[in-house]
Amino acid sequence: MCNSNLNCRLTGSLFFESNVNVVNSEFISSKYRGAFIGRYSYINPGGIIRDCFIGRYCSIGRRVSIAAGQHPYHYLSTHPFSSSCLSPKSSITKKELEKSVLPEGKNIKATVPLTTIMHDVWIGDGAVIVKGVKIGVGAVVGANAVVTKDVPPYAIVAGVPSKILGFRFRNHIINELLASEWWNLNHEIIVNNIPAKNIIESLEKLKELIQKNNSGQEKEDIFLFTN
């Protein structure tokens, strides 16, 4: 059962699990990539999202930009007219261009990176996530931050460019949370059995459920939304 609300403008394809909520945002996927949203994640109005993976239980604020388009600064001009050099009418071939501006063994298609927002990530209003960045499980991105580098799990980052201000928990708790993979558990079991407001009690209950093999990992259907 889908139970998702997708109020968005879409160019390309969007794959999603159940109970996703997207409000007045825009998804743009290239012919090489697409977008995916995991269950119970939500995106507030004004978002612009390109070619990305968004995990489960993510909270994304208003006017967030994820993997925005980038301009080719190694061409004659950063203006889009320079991209016409890839057209059949150009005097330089795609292969010659790759050889002149890209590292050996790379090609233009392979340089379209996938931006990854892992599970339980909170992104504040107005944040910008640069293309190709990976934000780890449980991380927090402050409002109006510009994230240009990968963010470790459970880190708290803010600023322009963003810097790590701290971590939500101590290392041993972070390691236990990552090992539990609680976001894969049945949602009803999480809501009805895990005391979410106390992290120590949450971990103890998670261990108990996993040891009893009563975790009930949820198998989700994946839906496709395309224009």
PDB file of N, CA and C in Angstrom, residues 19-55:
ATOM      1  N   ASN A  19       4.433   5.900   2.568  1.00  0.00           N
ATOM      2  CA  ASN A  19       4.376   6.930   3.607  1.00  0.00           C
ATOM      3  C   ASN A  19       5.426   8.027   3.423  1.00  0.00           C
ATOM      4  N   VAL A  20       5.632   8.410   2.179  1.00  0.00           N
ATOM      5  CA  VAL A  20       6.498   9.541   1.847  1.00  0.00           C
ATOM      6  C   VAL A  20       5.619  10.773   1.667  1.00  0.00           C
ATOM      7  N   ASN A  21       6.099  11.924   2.128  1.00  0.00           N
ATOM      8  CA  ASN A  21       5.319  13.155   1.999  1.00  0.00           C
ATOM      9  C   ASN A  21       6.191  14.252   1.388  1.00  0.00           C
ATOM     10  N   VAL A  22       5.827  14.695   0.192  1.00  0.00           N
ATOM     11  CA  VAL A  22       6.557  15.757  -0.498  1.00  0.00           C
ATOM     12  C   VAL A  22       5.586  16.893  -0.785  1.00  0.00           C
ATOM     13  N   VAL A  23       5.927  18.110  -0.334  1.00  0.00           N
ATOM     14  CA  VAL A  23       5.028  19.257  -0.472  1.00  0.00           C
ATOM     15  C   VAL A  23       5.673  20.328  -1.352  1.00  0.00           C
ATOM     16  N   ASN A  24       5.050  20.607  -2.491  1.00  0.00           N
ATOM     17  CA  ASN A  24       5.450  21.726  -3.365  1.00  0.00           C
ATOM     18  C   ASN A  24       6.962  21.804  -3.596  1.00  0.00           C
ATOM     19  N   SER A  25       7.534  20.710  -4.041  1.00  0.00           N
ATOM     20  CA  SER A  25       8.959  20.673  -4.350  1.00  0.00           C
ATOM     21  C   SER A  25       9.157  20.197  -5.781  1.00  0.00           C
ATOM     22  N   GLU A  26      10.393  20.309  -6.264  1.00  0.00           N
ATOM     23  CA  GLU A  26      10.687  19.937  -7.648  1.00  0.00           C
ATOM     24  C   GLU A  26      11.788  18.887  -7.690  1.00  0.00           C
ATOM     25  N   PHE A  27      11.539  17.812  -8.446  1.00  0.00           N
ATOM     26  CA  PHE A  27      12.541  16.768  -8.658  1.00  0.00           C
ATOM     27  C   PHE A  27      12.983  16.800 -10.113  1.00  0.00           C
ATOM     28  N   ILE A  28      14.295  16.810 -10.317  1.00  0.00           N
ATOM     29  CA  ILE A  28      14.852  16.801 -11.665  1.00  0.00           C
ATOM     30  C   ILE A  28      15.865  15.669 -11.738  1.00  0.00           C
ATOM     31  N   SER A  29      15.641  14.700 -12.606  1.00  0.00           N
ATOM     32  CA  SER A  29      16.603  13.612 -12.750  1.00  0.00           C
ATOM     33  C   SER A  29      17.141  13.566 -14.162  1.00  0.00           C
ATOM     34  N   SER A  30      18.456  13.354 -14.256  1.00  0.00           N
ATOM     35  CA  SER A  30      19.101  13.287 -15.559  1.00  0.00           C
ATOM     36  C   SER A  30      18.817  11.941 -16.207  1.00  0.00           C
ATOM     37  N   LYS A  31      19.223  11.809 -17.461  1.00  0.00           N
ATOM     38  CA  LYS A  31      19.001  10.537 -18.156  1.00  0.00           C
ATOM     39  C   LYS A  31      19.912   9.442 -17.619  1.00  0.00           C
ATOM     40  N   TYR A  32      20.921   9.816 -16.826  1.00  0.00           N
ATOM     41  CA  TYR A  32      21.830   8.831 -16.272  1.00  0.00           C
ATOM     42  C   TYR A  32      21.434   8.406 -14.864  1.00  0.00           C
ATOM     43  N   ARG A  33      20.628   9.204 -14.191  1.00  0.00           N
ATOM     44  CA  ARG A  33      20.309   8.958 -12.789  1.00  0.00           C
ATOM     45  C   ARG A  33      18.809   9.048 -12.570  1.00  0.00           C
ATOM     46  N   GLY A  34      18.411   9.013 -11.286  1.00  0.00           N
ATOM     47  CA  GLY A  34      17.028   9.186 -10.903  1.00  0.00           C
ATOM     48  C   GLY A  34      17.013   9.618  -9.451  1.00  0.00           C
ATOM     49  N   ALA A  35      15.858   9.612  -8.833  1.00  0.00           N
ATOM     50  CA  ALA A  35      15.749   9.972  -7.423  1.00  0.00           C
ATOM     51  C   ALA A  35      15.006   8.871  -6.679  1.00  0.00           C
ATOM     52  N   PHE A  36      15.351   8.693  -5.409  1.00  0.00           N
ATOM     53  CA  PHE A  36      14.706   7.688  -4.566  1.00  0.00           C
ATOM     54  C   PHE A  36      14.455   8.297  -3.198  1.00  0.00           C
ATOM     55  N   ILE A  37      13.272   8.027  -2.625  1.00  0.00           N
ATOM     56  CA  ILE A  37      12.941   8.480  -1.270  1.00  0.00           C
ATOM     57  C   ILE A  37      12.461   7.287  -0.459  1.00  0.00           C
ATOM     58  N   GLY A  38      13.060   7.091   0.715  1.00  0.00           N
ATOM     59  CA  GLY A  38      12.675   5.993   1.591  1.00  0.00           C
ATOM     60  C   GLY A  38      11.461   6.320   2.437  1.00  0.00           C
ATOM     61  N   ARG A  39      10.875   5.302   3.029  1.00  0.00           N
ATOM     62  CA  ARG A  39       9.617   5.439   3.760  1.00  0.00           C
ATOM     63  C   ARG A  39       9.723   6.401   4.948  1.00  0.00           C
ATOM     64  N   TYR A  40       8.628   7.074   5.187  1.00  0.00           N
ATOM     65  CA  TYR A  40       8.444   8.034   6.279  1.00  0.00           C
ATOM     66  C   TYR A  40       9.346   9.267   6.174  1.00  0.00           C
ATOM     67  N   SER A  41       9.998   9.463   5.058  1.00  0.00           N
ATOM     68  CA  SER A  41      10.740  10.710   4.850  1.00  0.00           C
ATOM     69  C   SER A  41       9.789  11.778   4.317  1.00  0.00           C
ATOM     70  N   TYR A  42      10.076  13.030   4.642  1.00  0.00           N
ATOM     71  CA  TYR A  42       9.222  14.108   4.148  1.00  0.00           C
ATOM     72  C   TYR A  42      10.066  15.314   3.738  1.00  0.00           C
ATOM     73  N   ILE A  43       9.536  16.044   2.760  1.00  0.00           N
ATOM     74  CA  ILE A  43      10.211  17.220   2.222  1.00  0.00           C
ATOM     75  C   ILE A  43       9.231  18.387   2.252  1.00  0.00           C
ATOM     76  N   ASN A  44       9.617  19.464   2.915  1.00  0.00           N
ATOM     77  CA  ASN A  44       8.766  20.645   3.026  1.00  0.00           C
ATOM     78  C   ASN A  44       8.825  21.489   1.746  1.00  0.00           C
ATOM     79  N   PRO A  45       7.944  22.505   1.636  1.00  0.00           N
ATOM     80  CA  PRO A  45       7.827  23.261   0.378  1.00  0.00           C
ATOM     81  C   PRO A  45       9.118  23.942  -0.078  1.00  0.00           C
ATOM     82  N   GLY A  46       9.223  24.094  -1.403  1.00  0.00           N
ATOM     83  CA  GLY A  46      10.300  24.879  -1.990  1.00  0.00           C
ATOM     84  C   GLY A  46      11.572  24.129  -2.297  1.00  0.00           C
ATOM     85  N   GLY A  47      11.581  22.814  -2.097  1.00  0.00           N
ATOM     86  CA  GLY A  47      12.794  22.048  -2.345  1.00  0.00           C
ATOM     87  C   GLY A  47      13.066  21.850  -3.825  1.00  0.00           C
ATOM     88  N   ILE A  48      14.345  21.811  -4.180  1.00  0.00           N
ATOM     89  CA  ILE A  48      14.772  21.463  -5.538  1.00  0.00           C
ATOM     90  C   ILE A  48      15.776  20.329  -5.408  1.00  0.00           C
ATOM     91  N   ILE A  49      15.425  19.169  -5.919  1.00  0.00           N
ATOM     92  CA  ILE A  49      16.218  17.964  -5.704  1.00  0.00           C
ATOM     93  C   ILE A  49      16.563  17.321  -7.034  1.00  0.00           C
ATOM     94  N   ARG A  50      17.845  17.007  -7.231  1.00  0.00           N
ATOM     95  CA  ARG A  50      18.305  16.356  -8.458  1.00  0.00           C
ATOM     96  C   ARG A  50      19.032  15.058  -8.114  1.00  0.00           C
ATOM     97  N   ASP A  51      18.858  14.056  -8.943  1.00  0.00           N
ATOM     98  CA  ASP A  51      19.677  12.841  -8.928  1.00  0.00           C
ATOM     99  C   ASP A  51      20.184  12.459  -7.537  1.00  0.00           C
ATOM    100  N   CYS A  52      19.309  11.976  -6.677  1.00  0.00           N
ATOM    101  CA  CYS A  52      19.761  11.680  -5.323  1.00  0.00           C
ATOM    102  C   CYS A  52      19.046  10.481  -4.722  1.00  0.00           C
ATOM    103  N   PHE A  53      19.681   9.919  -3.708  1.00  0.00           N
ATOM    104  CA  PHE A  53      19.083   8.885  -2.866  1.00  0.00           C
ATOM    105  C   PHE A  53      18.789   9.521  -1.521  1.00  0.00           C
ATOM    106  N   ILE A  54      17.538   9.444  -1.080  1.00  0.00           N
ATOM    107  CA  ILE A  54      17.143   9.931   0.243  1.00  0.00           C
ATOM    108  C   ILE A  54      16.635   8.733   1.026  1.00  0.00           C
ATOM    109  N   GLY A  55      17.248   8.446   2.154  1.00  0.00           N
ATOM    110  CA  GLY A  55      16.910   7.264   2.933  1.00  0.00           C
ATOM    111  C   GLY A  55      15.604   7.397   3.699  1.00  0.00           C
TER     112      GLY A  55
END
